[in-house]
């Protein structure tokens, strides 16, 4: 049990990767960890696309950058919203790859709608990222990829059902260096109701 606490504290978002790729059996182990997440009404709404082709990832990255830079591309930046054209400067950098040149992307998708389908996919995503950390792999969730992965063309290419969606894009690989901890604020406790 202490081990899981160690893994939670040691996981980092990794943004620089070595060339070595996780093999198929390791990826399958991580997918198995993902599907052991809790799932509302036991619907198990998830399905996975695994992309281990850097040329495809580069193509998706370029497309994502142009979608995110376009007017209206700010849609999806979150409920707080952003002004049109207010995108991170890195999206203007031709050398920037939204997948940080990782060789593996796992896209956790929902096969259909439903009130908790996205929540289930995110729980699966955290299981997958913690399992990756436990296996010595780095990972990073790539919200920048959501727009391109949900275009009709990419959904078709990855066999994501039309009524489903790409929810959690996660890059994986072996970190090429150490990654410092990103500190957190202490939990803000709004209420602790006791008799
Ligand atoms: C929903 C979501 C979307 C994210 N999208 C990106 C992204 O597009 N690019 C990126 O570099 N990091 C992305 N991150 C990683 C966060 O920046 C990172 O988790 C945060 O800075 C805390 O660092 P840590 O994960 O190392 O603790 C995303 C994280 C989440 C949860």
PDB file of C-alpha atoms and ligand atoms in Angstrom:
ATOM      1  CA  UNK A   1       0.000   0.000   0.000  1.00  0.00           C
ATOM      2  CA  UNK A   2       2.891   2.370   0.688  1.00  0.00           C
ATOM      3  CA  UNK A   3       4.107   1.664  -2.838  1.00  0.00           C
ATOM      4  CA  UNK A   4       1.019   3.256  -4.410  1.00  0.00           C
ATOM      5  CA  UNK A   5       1.612   6.394  -2.309  1.00  0.00           C
ATOM      6  CA  UNK A   6       5.209   6.482  -3.582  1.00  0.00           C
ATOM      7  CA  UNK A   7       4.060   6.135  -7.187  1.00  0.00           C
ATOM      8  CA  UNK A   8       1.467   8.900  -6.775  1.00  0.00           C
ATOM      9  CA  UNK A   9       4.165  11.225  -5.457  1.00  0.00           C
ATOM     10  CA  UNK A  10       6.797  10.218  -8.010  1.00  0.00           C
ATOM     11  CA  UNK A  11       4.662  10.529 -11.163  1.00  0.00           C
ATOM     12  CA  UNK A  12       5.613  13.558 -13.277  1.00  0.00           C
ATOM     13  CA  UNK A  13       4.451  14.925 -16.595  1.00  0.00           C
ATOM     14  CA  UNK A  14       7.375  14.032 -18.854  1.00  0.00           C
ATOM     15  CA  UNK A  15       8.073  16.242 -21.876  1.00  0.00           C
ATOM     16  CA  UNK A  16      11.360  14.822 -23.194  1.00  0.00           C
ATOM     17  CA  UNK A  17      11.734  11.187 -24.223  1.00  0.00           C
ATOM     18  CA  UNK A  18      14.457   8.711 -25.145  1.00  0.00           C
ATOM     19  CA  UNK A  19      14.204   6.879 -28.499  1.00  0.00           C
ATOM     20  CA  UNK A  20      13.427   3.500 -26.866  1.00  0.00           C
ATOM     21  CA  UNK A  21       9.736   2.636 -27.153  1.00  0.00           C
ATOM     22  CA  UNK A  22       7.547   0.680 -24.729  1.00  0.00           C
ATOM     23  CA  UNK A  23       6.830  -2.707 -26.294  1.00  0.00           C
ATOM     24  CA  UNK A  24       3.435  -4.174 -27.032  1.00  0.00           C
ATOM     25  CA  UNK A  25       3.193  -6.340 -23.898  1.00  0.00           C
ATOM     26  CA  UNK A  26       3.994  -3.374 -21.650  1.00  0.00           C
ATOM     27  CA  UNK A  27       1.393  -1.217 -23.425  1.00  0.00           C
ATOM     28  CA  UNK A  28      -1.156  -4.023 -22.958  1.00  0.00           C
ATOM     29  CA  UNK A  29      -0.339  -4.154 -19.230  1.00  0.00           C
ATOM     30  CA  UNK A  30      -1.025  -0.427 -18.978  1.00  0.00           C
ATOM     31  CA  UNK A  31      -4.324  -0.798 -20.836  1.00  0.00           C
ATOM     32  CA  UNK A  32      -5.271  -3.558 -18.407  1.00  0.00           C
ATOM     33  CA  UNK A  33      -4.526  -1.201 -15.492  1.00  0.00           C
ATOM     34  CA  UNK A  34      -6.661   1.455 -17.210  1.00  0.00           C
ATOM     35  CA  UNK A  35      -9.731  -0.779 -17.465  1.00  0.00           C
ATOM     36  CA  UNK A  36      -9.542  -1.599 -13.756  1.00  0.00           C
ATOM     37  CA  UNK A  37     -10.617   1.971 -12.955  1.00  0.00           C
ATOM     38  CA  UNK A  38     -14.013   2.473 -11.345  1.00  0.00           C
ATOM     39  CA  UNK A  39     -16.774   2.874 -13.907  1.00  0.00           C
ATOM     40  CA  UNK A  40     -20.222   4.368 -13.377  1.00  0.00           C
ATOM     41  CA  UNK A  41     -23.012   1.782 -13.558  1.00  0.00           C
ATOM     42  CA  UNK A  42     -20.295  -0.646 -14.670  1.00  0.00           C
ATOM     43  CA  UNK A  43     -20.685   0.608 -18.242  1.00  0.00           C
ATOM     44  CA  UNK A  44     -16.958   0.432 -19.113  1.00  0.00           C
ATOM     45  CA  UNK A  45     -17.490   3.038 -21.844  1.00  0.00           C
ATOM     46  CA  UNK A  46     -13.827   3.232 -22.847  1.00  0.00           C
ATOM     47  CA  UNK A  47     -11.889   2.021 -25.858  1.00  0.00           C
ATOM     48  CA  UNK A  48      -8.300   2.771 -26.831  1.00  0.00           C
ATOM     49  CA  UNK A  49      -6.293   3.865 -29.827  1.00  0.00           C
ATOM     50  CA  UNK A  50      -2.538   3.269 -29.648  1.00  0.00           C
ATOM     51  CA  UNK A  51      -0.360   5.233 -32.061  1.00  0.00           C
ATOM     52  CA  UNK A  52       3.309   4.307 -32.254  1.00  0.00           C
ATOM     53  CA  UNK A  53       4.143   6.029 -35.515  1.00  0.00           C
ATOM     54  CA  UNK A  54       6.039   9.302 -35.113  1.00  0.00           C
ATOM     55  CA  UNK A  55       5.115  10.449 -38.629  1.00  0.00           C
ATOM     56  CA  UNK A  56       1.414  10.149 -37.783  1.00  0.00           C
ATOM     57  CA  UNK A  57       1.949  11.971 -34.478  1.00  0.00           C
ATOM     58  CA  UNK A  58       3.823  14.754 -36.254  1.00  0.00           C
ATOM     59  CA  UNK A  59       0.933  15.109 -38.718  1.00  0.00           C
ATOM     60  CA  UNK A  60      -1.596  15.302 -35.857  1.00  0.00           C
ATOM     61  CA  UNK A  61       0.603  17.823 -34.034  1.00  0.00           C
ATOM     62  CA  UNK A  62       0.781  20.152 -37.035  1.00  0.00           C
ATOM     63  CA  UNK A  63      -2.969  19.916 -37.562  1.00  0.00           C
ATOM     64  CA  UNK A  64      -3.664  20.529 -33.846  1.00  0.00           C
ATOM     65  CA  UNK A  65      -1.471  23.633 -33.855  1.00  0.00           C
ATOM     66  CA  UNK A  66      -3.307  25.105 -36.787  1.00  0.00           C
ATOM     67  CA  UNK A  67      -6.725  24.317 -35.261  1.00  0.00           C
ATOM     68  CA  UNK A  68      -5.714  25.833 -31.912  1.00  0.00           C
ATOM     69  CA  UNK A  69      -4.274  28.974 -33.537  1.00  0.00           C
ATOM     70  CA  UNK A  70      -7.333  29.564 -35.701  1.00  0.00           C
ATOM     71  CA  UNK A  71     -10.118  31.965 -34.650  1.00  0.00           C
ATOM     72  CA  UNK A  72     -12.419  29.904 -32.453  1.00  0.00           C
ATOM     73  CA  UNK A  73      -9.598  27.496 -31.724  1.00  0.00           C
ATOM     74  CA  UNK A  74      -9.742  28.691 -28.144  1.00  0.00           C
ATOM     75  CA  UNK A  75     -12.909  26.606 -27.751  1.00  0.00           C
ATOM     76  CA  UNK A  76     -11.959  23.807 -25.413  1.00  0.00           C
ATOM     77  CA  UNK A  77      -9.570  25.870 -23.336  1.00  0.00           C
ATOM     78  CA  UNK A  78     -11.895  25.397 -20.372  1.00  0.00           C
ATOM     79  CA  UNK A  79     -14.938  26.991 -18.849  1.00  0.00           C
ATOM     80  CA  UNK A  80     -12.960  30.083 -17.807  1.00  0.00           C
ATOM     81  CA  UNK A  81     -12.514  30.722 -21.518  1.00  0.00           C
ATOM     82  CA  UNK A  82      -9.833  32.682 -23.331  1.00  0.00           C
ATOM     83  CA  UNK A  83      -9.984  35.565 -25.712  1.00  0.00           C
ATOM     84  CA  UNK A  84      -9.943  34.649 -29.419  1.00  0.00           C
ATOM     85  CA  UNK A  85      -6.341  34.396 -30.689  1.00  0.00           C
ATOM     86  CA  UNK A  86      -5.066  34.144 -27.124  1.00  0.00           C
ATOM     87  CA  UNK A  87      -3.160  30.915 -27.558  1.00  0.00           C
ATOM     88  CA  UNK A  88       0.107  29.861 -25.959  1.00  0.00           C
ATOM     89  CA  UNK A  89       3.105  31.241 -27.906  1.00  0.00           C
ATOM     90  CA  UNK A  90       4.559  27.739 -28.288  1.00  0.00           C
ATOM     91  CA  UNK A  91       1.849  26.963 -30.853  1.00  0.00           C
ATOM     92  CA  UNK A  92       3.528  29.485 -33.210  1.00  0.00           C
ATOM     93  CA  UNK A  93       6.869  27.698 -32.987  1.00  0.00           C
ATOM     94  CA  UNK A  94       7.369  25.478 -36.067  1.00  0.00           C
ATOM     95  CA  UNK A  95       9.673  23.214 -34.043  1.00  0.00           C
ATOM     96  CA  UNK A  96       7.099  22.616 -31.303  1.00  0.00           C
ATOM     97  CA  UNK A  97       5.530  19.165 -31.350  1.00  0.00           C
ATOM     98  CA  UNK A  98       2.502  18.959 -29.060  1.00  0.00           C
ATOM     99  CA  UNK A  99       3.530  15.338 -28.336  1.00  0.00           C
ATOM    100  CA  UNK A 100       7.108  16.338 -27.443  1.00  0.00           C
ATOM    101  CA  UNK A 101       8.421  13.829 -30.031  1.00  0.00           C
ATOM    102  CA  UNK A 102       7.199  10.922 -27.894  1.00  0.00           C
ATOM    103  CA  UNK A 103       6.822   7.759 -29.954  1.00  0.00           C
ATOM    104  CA  UNK A 104       3.679   6.468 -28.247  1.00  0.00           C
ATOM    105  CA  UNK A 105       0.273   8.069 -27.829  1.00  0.00           C
ATOM    106  CA  UNK A 106      -2.606   6.282 -26.130  1.00  0.00           C
ATOM    107  CA  UNK A 107      -5.961   7.875 -26.725  1.00  0.00           C
ATOM    108  CA  UNK A 108      -8.605   6.915 -24.203  1.00  0.00           C
ATOM    109  CA  UNK A 109     -11.916   7.225 -26.003  1.00  0.00           C
ATOM    110  CA  UNK A 110     -15.515   6.833 -25.018  1.00  0.00           C
ATOM    111  CA  UNK A 111     -17.559   4.656 -27.353  1.00  0.00           C
ATOM    112  CA  UNK A 112     -20.747   6.621 -26.731  1.00  0.00           C
ATOM    113  CA  UNK A 113     -22.156   9.458 -24.625  1.00  0.00           C
ATOM    114  CA  UNK A 114     -23.532   9.181 -21.094  1.00  0.00           C
ATOM    115  CA  UNK A 115     -23.336  11.390 -18.033  1.00  0.00           C
ATOM    116  CA  UNK A 116     -20.209   9.754 -16.576  1.00  0.00           C
ATOM    117  CA  UNK A 117     -18.459   8.409 -19.673  1.00  0.00           C
ATOM    118  CA  UNK A 118     -15.848  11.175 -19.671  1.00  0.00           C
ATOM    119  CA  UNK A 119     -15.279  10.757 -15.925  1.00  0.00           C
ATOM    120  CA  UNK A 120     -14.712   7.032 -16.410  1.00  0.00           C
ATOM    121  CA  UNK A 121     -12.174   7.740 -19.157  1.00  0.00           C
ATOM    122  CA  UNK A 122     -10.257  10.187 -16.954  1.00  0.00           C
ATOM    123  CA  UNK A 123     -10.193   7.679 -14.099  1.00  0.00           C
ATOM    124  CA  UNK A 124      -8.809   5.123 -16.550  1.00  0.00           C
ATOM    125  CA  UNK A 125      -6.265   7.751 -17.644  1.00  0.00           C
ATOM    126  CA  UNK A 126      -4.972   8.224 -14.115  1.00  0.00           C
ATOM    127  CA  UNK A 127      -4.733   4.450 -13.592  1.00  0.00           C
ATOM    128  CA  UNK A 128      -2.758   4.233 -16.819  1.00  0.00           C
ATOM    129  CA  UNK A 129      -0.393   7.071 -15.885  1.00  0.00           C
ATOM    130  CA  UNK A 130       0.233   5.673 -12.398  1.00  0.00           C
ATOM    131  CA  UNK A 131       0.813   2.190 -13.816  1.00  0.00           C
ATOM    132  CA  UNK A 132       3.238   3.721 -16.329  1.00  0.00           C
ATOM    133  CA  UNK A 133       5.115   5.456 -13.502  1.00  0.00           C
ATOM    134  CA  UNK A 134       5.249   2.189 -11.548  1.00  0.00           C
ATOM    135  CA  UNK A 135       6.786   0.513 -14.613  1.00  0.00           C
ATOM    136  CA  UNK A 136       9.445   3.218 -15.010  1.00  0.00           C
ATOM    137  CA  UNK A 137       7.730   5.020 -17.869  1.00  0.00           C
ATOM    138  CA  UNK A 138       7.005   8.710 -18.150  1.00  0.00           C
ATOM    139  CA  UNK A 139       3.698  10.054 -19.407  1.00  0.00           C
ATOM    140  CA  UNK A 140       1.918  13.324 -20.057  1.00  0.00           C
ATOM    141  CA  UNK A 141      -1.690  14.086 -20.730  1.00  0.00           C
ATOM    142  CA  UNK A 142      -1.952  16.195 -23.911  1.00  0.00           C
ATOM    143  CA  UNK A 143      -5.070  18.343 -23.836  1.00  0.00           C
ATOM    144  CA  UNK A 144      -3.744  20.175 -26.917  1.00  0.00           C
ATOM    145  CA  UNK A 145      -4.523  17.015 -28.897  1.00  0.00           C
ATOM    146  CA  UNK A 146      -8.244  16.821 -28.107  1.00  0.00           C
ATOM    147  CA  UNK A 147      -9.298  19.083 -30.978  1.00  0.00           C
ATOM    148  CA  UNK A 148      -7.463  17.235 -33.744  1.00  0.00           C
ATOM    149  CA  UNK A 149      -8.330  13.796 -32.396  1.00  0.00           C
ATOM    150  CA  UNK A 150     -12.019  14.702 -32.504  1.00  0.00           C
ATOM    151  CA  UNK A 151     -12.061  15.835 -36.111  1.00  0.00           C
ATOM    152  CA  UNK A 152     -14.200  13.548 -38.260  1.00  0.00           C
ATOM    153  CA  UNK A 153     -11.162  12.540 -40.340  1.00  0.00           C
ATOM    154  CA  UNK A 154      -9.037  11.437 -37.382  1.00  0.00           C
ATOM    155  CA  UNK A 155     -11.971   9.730 -35.667  1.00  0.00           C
ATOM    156  CA  UNK A 156     -12.460   7.692 -38.837  1.00  0.00           C
ATOM    157  CA  UNK A 157      -8.733   6.947 -39.082  1.00  0.00           C
ATOM    158  CA  UNK A 158      -8.606   5.685 -35.475  1.00  0.00           C
ATOM    159  CA  UNK A 159     -11.966   3.867 -35.644  1.00  0.00           C
ATOM    160  CA  UNK A 160     -13.470   6.074 -32.923  1.00  0.00           C
ATOM    161  CA  UNK A 161     -17.251   5.692 -33.272  1.00  0.00           C
ATOM    162  CA  UNK A 162     -19.028   8.797 -34.589  1.00  0.00           C
ATOM    163  CA  UNK A 163     -21.158   8.921 -31.405  1.00  0.00           C
ATOM    164  CA  UNK A 164     -18.016   8.517 -29.258  1.00  0.00           C
ATOM    165  CA  UNK A 165     -15.053  10.843 -28.689  1.00  0.00           C
ATOM    166  CA  UNK A 166     -11.368  11.000 -27.906  1.00  0.00           C
ATOM    167  CA  UNK A 167     -11.278  11.996 -24.227  1.00  0.00           C
ATOM    168  CA  UNK A 168      -7.798  11.559 -22.743  1.00  0.00           C
ATOM    169  CA  UNK A 169      -4.711  11.644 -24.992  1.00  0.00           C
ATOM    170  CA  UNK A 170      -1.644  10.389 -23.110  1.00  0.00           C
ATOM    171  CA  UNK A 171       1.908  10.241 -24.409  1.00  0.00           C
ATOM    172  CA  UNK A 172       4.223   7.598 -23.028  1.00  0.00           C
ATOM    173  CA  UNK A 173       7.868   6.710 -23.117  1.00  0.00           C
ATOM    174  CA  UNK A 174      11.140   6.560 -21.236  1.00  0.00           C
ATOM    175  CA  UNK A 175      12.127   9.969 -19.844  1.00  0.00           C
ATOM    176  CA  UNK A 176      15.345  11.297 -21.349  1.00  0.00           C
ATOM    177  CA  UNK A 177      16.313  13.059 -18.111  1.00  0.00           C
ATOM    178  CA  UNK A 178      15.044  13.713 -14.629  1.00  0.00           C
ATOM    179  CA  UNK A 179      11.933  15.833 -14.195  1.00  0.00           C
ATOM    180  CA  UNK A 180      11.603  18.103 -11.171  1.00  0.00           C
ATOM    181  CA  UNK A 181       8.512  17.869  -9.015  1.00  0.00           C
ATOM    182  CA  UNK A 182       5.782  20.392  -9.771  1.00  0.00           C
ATOM    183  CA  UNK A 183       4.662  21.493  -6.315  1.00  0.00           C
ATOM    184  CA  UNK A 184       1.029  21.508  -5.255  1.00  0.00           C
ATOM    185  CA  UNK A 185      -0.873  23.762  -2.908  1.00  0.00           C
ATOM    186  CA  UNK A 186      -2.076  22.105   0.280  1.00  0.00           C
ATOM    187  CA  UNK A 187      -5.623  20.768  -0.083  1.00  0.00           C
ATOM    188  CA  UNK A 188      -8.185  23.495   0.509  1.00  0.00           C
ATOM    189  CA  UNK A 189     -10.771  22.037   2.831  1.00  0.00           C
ATOM    190  CA  UNK A 190     -14.044  23.860   2.369  1.00  0.00           C
ATOM    191  CA  UNK A 191     -15.956  21.891   4.940  1.00  0.00           C
ATOM    192  CA  UNK A 192     -15.384  18.983   7.266  1.00  0.00           C
ATOM    193  CA  UNK A 193     -18.746  18.284   8.736  1.00  0.00           C
ATOM    194  CA  UNK A 194     -18.790  16.332  11.976  1.00  0.00           C
ATOM    195  CA  UNK A 195     -21.611  15.679  14.403  1.00  0.00           C
TER     196      UNK A 195
HETATM  197  C1  LIG B   1      -6.516  17.496 -18.768  1.00  0.00           C
HETATM  198  C2  LIG B   1      -5.038  17.809 -18.850  1.00  0.00           C
HETATM  199  C3  LIG B   1      -4.529  18.352 -20.019  1.00  0.00           C
HETATM  200  C4  LIG B   1      -3.156  18.600 -20.114  1.00  0.00           C
HETATM  201  N1  LIG B   1      -2.665  19.064 -21.312  1.00  0.00           N
HETATM  202  C5  LIG B   1      -1.330  19.262 -21.436  1.00  0.00           C
HETATM  203  C6  LIG B   1      -0.793  19.656 -22.698  1.00  0.00           C
HETATM  204  O1  LIG B   1      -1.495  19.822 -23.706  1.00  0.00           O
HETATM  205  N2  LIG B   1       0.549  19.839 -22.787  1.00  0.00           N
HETATM  206  C7  LIG B   1       1.378  19.659 -21.709  1.00  0.00           C
HETATM  207  O2  LIG B   1       2.588  19.845 -21.851  1.00  0.00           O
HETATM  208  N3  LIG B   1       0.898  19.261 -20.505  1.00  0.00           N
HETATM  209  C8  LIG B   1      -0.426  19.053 -20.340  1.00  0.00           C
HETATM  210  N4  LIG B   1      -0.934  18.618 -19.139  1.00  0.00           N
HETATM  211  C9  LIG B   1      -0.019  18.331 -18.009  1.00  0.00           C
HETATM  212  C10 LIG B   1      -0.085  19.406 -16.916  1.00  0.00           C
HETATM  213  O3  LIG B   1       0.534  20.583 -17.377  1.00  0.00           O
HETATM  214  C11 LIG B   1       0.606  18.847 -15.642  1.00  0.00           C
HETATM  215  O4  LIG B   1      -0.112  17.735 -15.175  1.00  0.00           O
HETATM  216  C12 LIG B   1       0.705  19.890 -14.526  1.00  0.00           C
HETATM  217  O5  LIG B   1       1.529  20.973 -14.891  1.00  0.00           O
HETATM  218  C13 LIG B   1       1.265  19.287 -13.216  1.00  0.00           C
HETATM  219  O6  LIG B   1       2.533  18.683 -13.431  1.00  0.00           O
HETATM  220  P1  LIG B   1       2.777  17.144 -13.073  1.00  0.00           P
HETATM  221  O7  LIG B   1       1.816  16.324 -13.887  1.00  0.00           O
HETATM  222  O8  LIG B   1       4.215  16.862 -13.457  1.00  0.00           O
HETATM  223  O9  LIG B   1       2.552  16.966 -11.612  1.00  0.00           O
HETATM  224  C14 LIG B   1      -2.295  18.352 -19.011  1.00  0.00           C
HETATM  225  C15 LIG B   1      -2.831  17.805 -17.836  1.00  0.00           C
HETATM  226  C16 LIG B   1      -4.182  17.540 -17.755  1.00  0.00           C
HETATM  227  C17 LIG B   1      -4.721  16.927 -16.481  1.00  0.00           C
END
